[in-house]
Amino acid sequence: EPEVTQTPSHQVTQMGQEVILRCVPISNHLYFYWYRQILGQKVEFLVSFYNNEISEKSEIFDDQFSVERPDGSNFTLKIRSTKLEDSAMYFCASTQRPGDYEQYFGPGTRLTVT
Amino acid sequence: SQQGEEDPQALSIQEGENATMNCSYKTSINNLQWYRQNSGRGLVHLILIRSNEREKHSGRLRVTLDTSKKSSSLLITASRAADTASYFCATFSNDYKLSFGAGTTVTVRA
C-alpha cells in the first residue's frame, strides 16, 4: 500500500540554524500538508499546498517557515532560523481531494532544537 | 475556534471490553476523521465519516456522527492490548485543513 514517507526521522539542531524537513507524498495525491505536534499537545495545522502554491496557512506559519515542491515527488518544510519552541514532531500529509478523502500522514520528523 | 475536543482524556479497560470515546466540535464540518497514534509514532487513519452520514463501521470500529449535537463517538469493540494508543478526532471544514482534538489515551490491560 502506498505511504507517505518523511526524512529524517529525527533532527537535532542548534537554535538559529536552518532546517529542511522532507516528505514524499503518495504519488497520485494533489494536496499536501504540514502539521506539527509539540510533545504532549494536540496536532496543529501549519500549511496546505496545492498546485504549487500555499492554499492556507495558520498563524504558526510565520515568515520563518516556507514550503516547496522542488520536483514531482518531494515536498519540503524549511525553518529558516529555528527557535527552542520549534521543537516538535512534524507530520507531512497528503490527500487526493480534501473533503472526500482521508489525509494520509507520514511517520513524522522529530525536531529537537537545542 | 477549537474543534474536535475528545472525552474522556484517558480510558483504561480490560482486554475484551469495549472502549467508547466522544468528540465534540463547534463549527459545521464537511467530514470527521478518527486517527490513532501509538506513543511517539505517526498518525494512522482509522475511519472517515461524512457530514451526511450517521454511522459507519470498519472492522471492530463503529463511528457515529450527530451533526445536530456537533458530536461523534468512536467505539472499539472487543479491545486488544494492541489497541493501546491515543485516539484523535479531526474535523475537516471548508477551510481545507484538519483540526485535531487533544485526544483520548486508551490503555487496554491484559
mmCIF file of N, CA and C in Angstrom, chain A residues 25-107:
data_model
loop_
_atom_site.group_PDB
_atom_site.id
_atom_site.type_symbol
_atom_site.label_atom_id
_atom_site.label_comp_id
_atom_site.label_asym_id
_atom_site.label_seq_id
_atom_site.Cartn_x
_atom_site.Cartn_y
_atom_site.Cartn_z
ATOM 1 N N PRO A 25 5.066 12.617 -0.633
ATOM 2 C CA PRO A 25 3.637 12.269 -0.547
ATOM 3 C C PRO A 25 3.316 11.071 -1.441
ATOM 4 N N ILE A 26 2.119 10.566 -1.313
ATOM 5 C CA ILE A 26 1.646 9.489 -2.170
ATOM 6 C C ILE A 26 1.516 10.031 -3.590
ATOM 7 N N SER A 27 1.940 9.247 -4.562
ATOM 8 C CA SER A 27 2.213 9.766 -5.901
ATOM 9 C C SER A 27 1.017 10.383 -6.621
ATOM 10 N N ASN A 28 -0.180 9.895 -6.435
ATOM 11 C CA ASN A 28 -1.307 10.463 -7.171
ATOM 12 C C ASN A 28 -2.088 11.491 -6.344
ATOM 13 N N HIS A 29 -1.521 11.878 -5.218
ATOM 14 C CA HIS A 29 -2.183 12.890 -4.400
ATOM 15 C C HIS A 29 -1.815 14.286 -4.875
ATOM 16 N N LEU A 30 -2.742 15.209 -4.672
ATOM 17 C CA LEU A 30 -2.565 16.556 -5.198
ATOM 18 C C LEU A 30 -2.464 17.624 -4.125
ATOM 19 N N TYR A 31 -2.912 17.277 -2.915
ATOM 20 C CA TYR A 31 -2.938 18.244 -1.829
ATOM 21 C C TYR A 31 -1.967 17.792 -0.749
ATOM 22 N N PHE A 32 -1.193 18.727 -0.246
ATOM 23 C CA PHE A 32 -0.138 18.379 0.696
ATOM 24 C C PHE A 32 -0.208 19.302 1.902
ATOM 25 N N TYR A 33 0.189 18.756 3.029
ATOM 26 C CA TYR A 33 0.031 19.475 4.290
ATOM 27 C C TYR A 33 1.246 19.253 5.183
ATOM 28 N N TRP A 34 1.473 20.233 6.060
ATOM 29 C CA TRP A 34 2.366 20.042 7.199
ATOM 30 C C TRP A 34 1.587 20.355 8.469
ATOM 31 N N TYR A 35 1.781 19.475 9.450
ATOM 32 C CA TYR A 35 1.221 19.655 10.786
ATOM 33 C C TYR A 35 2.367 19.507 11.768
ATOM 34 N N ARG A 36 2.162 20.007 12.971
ATOM 35 C CA ARG A 36 3.161 19.748 13.994
ATOM 36 C C ARG A 36 2.462 19.378 15.305
ATOM 37 N N GLN A 37 3.209 18.671 16.137
ATOM 38 C CA GLN A 37 2.687 18.254 17.443
ATOM 39 C C GLN A 37 3.791 18.463 18.468
ATOM 40 N N ILE A 38 3.620 19.480 19.292
ATOM 41 C CA ILE A 38 4.533 19.681 20.412
ATOM 42 C C ILE A 38 4.247 18.577 21.420
ATOM 43 N N LEU A 39 5.283 18.086 22.072
ATOM 44 C CA LEU A 39 5.157 16.944 22.978
ATOM 45 C C LEU A 39 4.017 17.132 23.971
ATOM 46 N N GLY A 40 3.102 16.164 23.969
ATOM 47 C CA GLY A 40 2.004 16.189 24.919
ATOM 48 C C GLY A 40 0.839 17.068 24.521
ATOM 49 N N GLN A 41 0.930 17.691 23.341
ATOM 50 C CA GLN A 41 -0.137 18.584 22.917
ATOM 51 C C GLN A 41 -0.838 18.051 21.669
ATOM 52 N N LYS A 42 -1.828 18.778 21.214
ATOM 53 C CA LYS A 42 -2.595 18.315 20.062
ATOM 54 C C LYS A 42 -1.852 18.601 18.763
ATOM 55 N N VAL A 43 -2.257 17.915 17.735
ATOM 56 C CA VAL A 43 -1.694 18.128 16.404
ATOM 57 C C VAL A 43 -2.238 19.443 15.856
ATOM 58 N N GLU A 44 -1.327 20.280 15.345
ATOM 59 C CA GLU A 44 -1.735 21.605 14.861
ATOM 60 C C GLU A 44 -1.428 21.737 13.370
ATOM 61 N N PHE A 45 -2.343 22.309 12.657
ATOM 62 C CA PHE A 45 -2.171 22.563 11.232
ATOM 63 C C PHE A 45 -1.160 23.692 11.023
ATOM 64 N N LEU A 46 -0.265 23.505 10.075
ATOM 65 C CA LEU A 46 0.680 24.572 9.714
ATOM 66 C C LEU A 46 0.317 25.184 8.360
ATOM 67 N N VAL A 47 0.236 24.321 7.333
ATOM 68 C CA VAL A 47 0.095 24.854 5.982
ATOM 69 C C VAL A 47 -0.467 23.784 5.056
ATOM 70 N N SER A 48 -1.219 24.231 4.066
ATOM 71 C CA SER A 48 -1.670 23.350 2.999
ATOM 72 C C SER A 48 -1.154 23.891 1.671
ATOM 73 N N PHE A 49 -0.968 22.974 0.731
ATOM 74 C CA PHE A 49 -0.271 23.321 -0.519
ATOM 75 C C PHE A 49 -0.952 22.589 -1.656
ATOM 76 N N TYR A 50 -1.285 23.330 -2.707
ATOM 77 C CA TYR A 50 -1.943 22.729 -3.858
ATOM 78 C C TYR A 50 -1.561 23.498 -5.100
ATOM 79 N N ASN A 51 -1.294 22.794 -6.163
ATOM 80 C CA ASN A 51 -0.998 23.425 -7.444
ATOM 81 C C ASN A 51 0.178 24.401 -7.316
ATOM 82 N N ASN A 52 1.172 23.957 -6.579
ATOM 83 C CA ASN A 52 2.411 24.714 -6.400
ATOM 84 C C ASN A 52 2.279 26.032 -5.667
ATOM 85 N N GLU A 53 1.235 26.127 -4.873
ATOM 86 C CA GLU A 53 1.158 27.318 -4.036
ATOM 87 C C GLU A 53 0.457 27.007 -2.720
ATOM 88 N N ILE A 54 0.692 27.859 -1.752
ATOM 89 C CA ILE A 54 0.068 27.693 -0.447
ATOM 90 C C ILE A 54 -1.418 27.992 -0.563
ATOM 91 N N SER A 55 -2.251 27.048 -0.080
ATOM 92 C CA SER A 55 -3.693 27.252 -0.079
ATOM 93 C C SER A 55 -4.121 27.975 1.188
ATOM 94 N N GLU A 56 -3.538 27.551 2.281
ATOM 95 C CA GLU A 56 -3.890 28.137 3.565
ATOM 96 C C GLU A 56 -2.730 27.937 4.529
ATOM 97 N N LYS A 57 -2.586 28.846 5.460
ATOM 98 C CA LYS A 57 -1.575 28.681 6.491
ATOM 99 C C LYS A 57 -2.120 29.177 7.815
ATOM 100 N N SER A 58 -1.577 28.624 8.886
ATOM 101 C CA SER A 58 -2.011 29.035 10.210
ATOM 102 C C SER A 58 -1.128 30.177 10.706
ATOM 103 N N GLU A 59 -1.522 30.705 11.862
ATOM 104 C CA GLU A 59 -0.735 31.811 12.439
ATOM 105 C C GLU A 59 0.639 31.343 12.893
ATOM 106 N N ILE A 60 0.776 30.024 13.072
ATOM 107 C CA ILE A 60 2.088 29.479 13.455
ATOM 108 C C ILE A 60 3.074 29.634 12.293
ATOM 109 N N PHE A 61 2.569 29.511 11.094
ATOM 110 C CA PHE A 61 3.388 29.505 9.880
ATOM 111 C C PHE A 61 3.773 30.937 9.535
ATOM 112 N N ASP A 62 4.776 31.452 10.248
ATOM 113 C CA ASP A 62 5.191 32.842 10.005
ATOM 114 C C ASP A 62 6.315 32.880 8.974
ATOM 115 N N ASP A 63 6.973 34.025 8.885
ATOM 116 C CA ASP A 63 7.983 34.231 7.848
ATOM 117 C C ASP A 63 9.195 33.303 7.991
ATOM 118 N N GLN A 64 9.326 32.676 9.131
ATOM 119 C CA GLN A 64 10.446 31.754 9.324
ATOM 120 C C GLN A 64 10.216 30.414 8.615
ATOM 121 N N PHE A 65 8.985 30.175 8.233
ATOM 122 C CA PHE A 65 8.626 28.905 7.604
ATOM 123 C C PHE A 65 8.422 29.096 6.103
ATOM 124 N N SER A 66 8.772 28.083 5.350
ATOM 125 C CA SER A 66 8.439 28.080 3.929
ATOM 126 C C SER A 66 8.274 26.642 3.471
ATOM 127 N N VAL A 67 7.508 26.460 2.409
ATOM 128 C CA VAL A 67 7.321 25.128 1.845
ATOM 129 C C VAL A 67 7.625 25.193 0.363
ATOM 130 N N GLU A 68 7.984 24.028 -0.148
ATOM 131 C CA GLU A 68 8.375 23.965 -1.555
ATOM 132 C C GLU A 68 8.132 22.550 -2.063
ATOM 133 N N ARG A 69 7.788 22.482 -3.335
ATOM 134 C CA ARG A 69 7.729 21.187 -4.009
ATOM 135 C C ARG A 69 8.755 21.286 -5.140
ATOM 136 N N PRO A 70 10.000 20.974 -4.827
ATOM 137 C CA PRO A 70 11.080 21.241 -5.778
ATOM 138 C C PRO A 70 11.046 20.363 -7.024
ATOM 139 N N ASP A 71 10.407 19.211 -6.914
ATOM 140 C CA ASP A 71 10.307 18.334 -8.077
ATOM 141 C C ASP A 71 8.964 17.629 -8.000
ATOM 142 N N GLY A 72 8.791 16.582 -8.790
ATOM 143 C CA GLY A 72 7.480 15.944 -8.840
ATOM 144 C C GLY A 72 7.153 15.063 -7.664
ATOM 145 N N SER A 73 8.144 14.856 -6.760
ATOM 146 C CA SER A 73 7.868 13.900 -5.693
ATOM 147 C C SER A 73 8.069 14.468 -4.288
ATOM 148 N N ASN A 74 9.027 15.365 -4.106
ATOM 149 C CA ASN A 74 9.320 15.837 -2.757
ATOM 150 C C ASN A 74 8.495 17.056 -2.369
ATOM 151 N N PHE A 75 8.259 17.161 -1.077
ATOM 152 C CA PHE A 75 7.554 18.316 -0.505
ATOM 153 C C PHE A 75 8.322 18.672 0.760
ATOM 154 N N THR A 76 8.833 19.880 0.831
ATOM 155 C CA THR A 76 9.722 20.227 1.943
ATOM 156 C C THR A 76 9.172 21.358 2.800
ATOM 157 N N LEU A 77 9.560 21.317 4.070
ATOM 158 C CA LEU A 77 9.270 22.389 5.012
ATOM 159 C C LEU A 77 10.609 22.928 5.491
ATOM 160 N N LYS A 78 10.811 24.221 5.333
ATOM 161 C CA LYS A 78 12.047 24.847 5.773
ATOM 162 C C LYS A 78 11.759 25.788 6.922
ATOM 163 N N ILE A 79 12.565 25.696 7.953
ATOM 164 C CA ILE A 79 12.518 26.664 9.040
ATOM 165 C C ILE A 79 13.831 27.404 8.993
ATOM 166 N N ARG A 80 13.778 28.703 8.774
ATOM 167 C CA ARG A 80 14.994 29.469 8.476
ATOM 168 C C ARG A 80 15.907 29.629 9.691
ATOM 169 N N SER A 81 15.353 29.988 10.789
ATOM 170 C CA SER A 81 16.145 30.257 11.986
ATOM 171 C C SER A 81 15.394 29.645 13.159
ATOM 172 N N THR A 82 15.782 28.438 13.517
ATOM 173 C CA THR A 82 14.996 27.682 14.482
ATOM 174 C C THR A 82 15.049 28.295 15.881
ATOM 175 N N LYS A 83 13.930 28.136 16.583
ATOM 176 C CA LYS A 83 13.825 28.577 17.971
ATOM 177 C C LYS A 83 13.601 27.344 18.838
ATOM 178 N N LEU A 84 13.825 27.495 20.128
ATOM 179 C CA LEU A 84 13.600 26.373 21.037
ATOM 180 C C LEU A 84 12.175 25.861 20.923
ATOM 181 N N GLU A 85 11.230 26.785 20.773
ATOM 182 C CA GLU A 85 9.811 26.394 20.728
ATOM 183 C C GLU A 85 9.400 25.721 19.423
ATOM 184 N N ASP A 86 10.334 25.609 18.477
ATOM 185 C CA ASP A 86 10.044 24.854 17.257
ATOM 186 C C ASP A 86 10.227 23.351 17.472
ATOM 187 N N SER A 87 10.763 22.980 18.618
ATOM 188 C CA SER A 87 10.927 21.553 18.916
ATOM 189 C C SER A 87 9.562 20.892 18.941
ATOM 190 N N ALA A 88 9.397 19.890 18.103
ATOM 191 C CA ALA A 88 8.094 19.233 17.956
ATOM 192 C C ALA A 88 8.248 18.075 16.986
ATOM 193 N N MET A 89 7.177 17.334 16.855
ATOM 194 C CA MET A 89 7.071 16.319 15.816
ATOM 195 C C MET A 89 6.384 16.984 14.637
ATOM 196 N N TYR A 90 6.958 16.884 13.462
ATOM 197 C CA TYR A 90 6.382 17.490 12.264
ATOM 198 C C TYR A 90 5.877 16.374 11.351
ATOM 199 N N PHE A 91 4.607 16.477 11.006
ATOM 200 C CA PHE A 91 3.980 15.476 10.159
ATOM 201 C C PHE A 91 3.637 16.070 8.801
ATOM 202 N N CYS A 92 3.942 15.315 7.786
ATOM 203 C CA CYS A 92 3.506 15.640 6.441
ATOM 204 C C CYS A 92 2.276 14.789 6.143
ATOM 205 N N ALA A 93 1.357 15.309 5.358
ATOM 206 C CA ALA A 93 0.177 14.549 4.965
ATOM 207 C C ALA A 93 -0.178 14.870 3.526
ATOM 208 N N SER A 94 -0.876 13.946 2.903
ATOM 209 C CA SER A 94 -1.334 14.205 1.545
ATOM 210 C C SER A 94 -2.697 13.570 1.340
ATOM 211 N N THR A 95 -3.419 14.073 0.342
ATOM 212 C CA THR A 95 -4.730 13.533 0.020
ATOM 213 C C THR A 95 -5.029 13.768 -1.450
ATOM 214 N N GLN A 96 -5.928 12.957 -1.990
ATOM 215 C CA GLN A 96 -6.320 13.142 -3.390
ATOM 216 C C GLN A 96 -7.162 14.386 -3.539
ATOM 217 N N ARG A 97 -8.132 14.498 -2.685
ATOM 218 C CA ARG A 97 -9.032 15.633 -2.774
ATOM 219 C C ARG A 97 -9.616 15.889 -1.400
ATOM 220 N N PRO A 98 -9.346 17.037 -0.830
ATOM 221 C CA PRO A 98 -9.842 17.297 0.523
ATOM 222 C C PRO A 98 -11.359 17.304 0.542
ATOM 223 N N GLY A 99 -11.893 16.880 1.648
ATOM 224 C CA GLY A 99 -13.342 16.863 1.791
ATOM 225 C C GLY A 99 -13.917 15.500 1.482
ATOM 226 N N ASP A 100 -13.328 14.797 0.549
ATOM 227 C CA ASP A 100 -13.860 13.495 0.169
ATOM 228 C C ASP A 100 -12.989 12.337 0.616
ATOM 229 N N TYR A 101 -11.728 12.595 0.821
ATOM 230 C CA TYR A 101 -10.786 11.526 1.123
ATOM 231 C C TYR A 101 -10.001 11.840 2.384
ATOM 232 N N GLU A 102 -9.581 10.736 3.035
ATOM 233 C CA GLU A 102 -8.781 10.918 4.232
ATOM 234 C C GLU A 102 -7.405 11.472 3.884
ATOM 235 N N GLN A 103 -6.810 12.117 4.877
ATOM 236 C CA GLN A 103 -5.435 12.558 4.727
ATOM 237 C C GLN A 103 -4.527 11.443 5.236
ATOM 238 N N TYR A 104 -3.527 11.124 4.460
ATOM 239 C CA TYR A 104 -2.563 10.111 4.855
ATOM 240 C C TYR A 104 -1.341 10.812 5.444
ATOM 241 N N PHE A 105 -0.979 10.386 6.632
ATOM 242 C CA PHE A 105 0.123 11.026 7.339
ATOM 243 C C PHE A 105 1.404 10.200 7.233
ATOM 244 N N GLY A 106 2.523 10.913 7.176
ATOM 245 C CA GLY A 106 3.807 10.253 7.276
ATOM 246 C C GLY A 106 4.130 9.945 8.731
ATOM 247 N N PRO A 107 5.237 9.256 8.961
ATOM 248 C CA PRO A 107 5.601 8.839 10.319
ATOM 249 C C PRO A 107 6.130 9.983 11.176
#
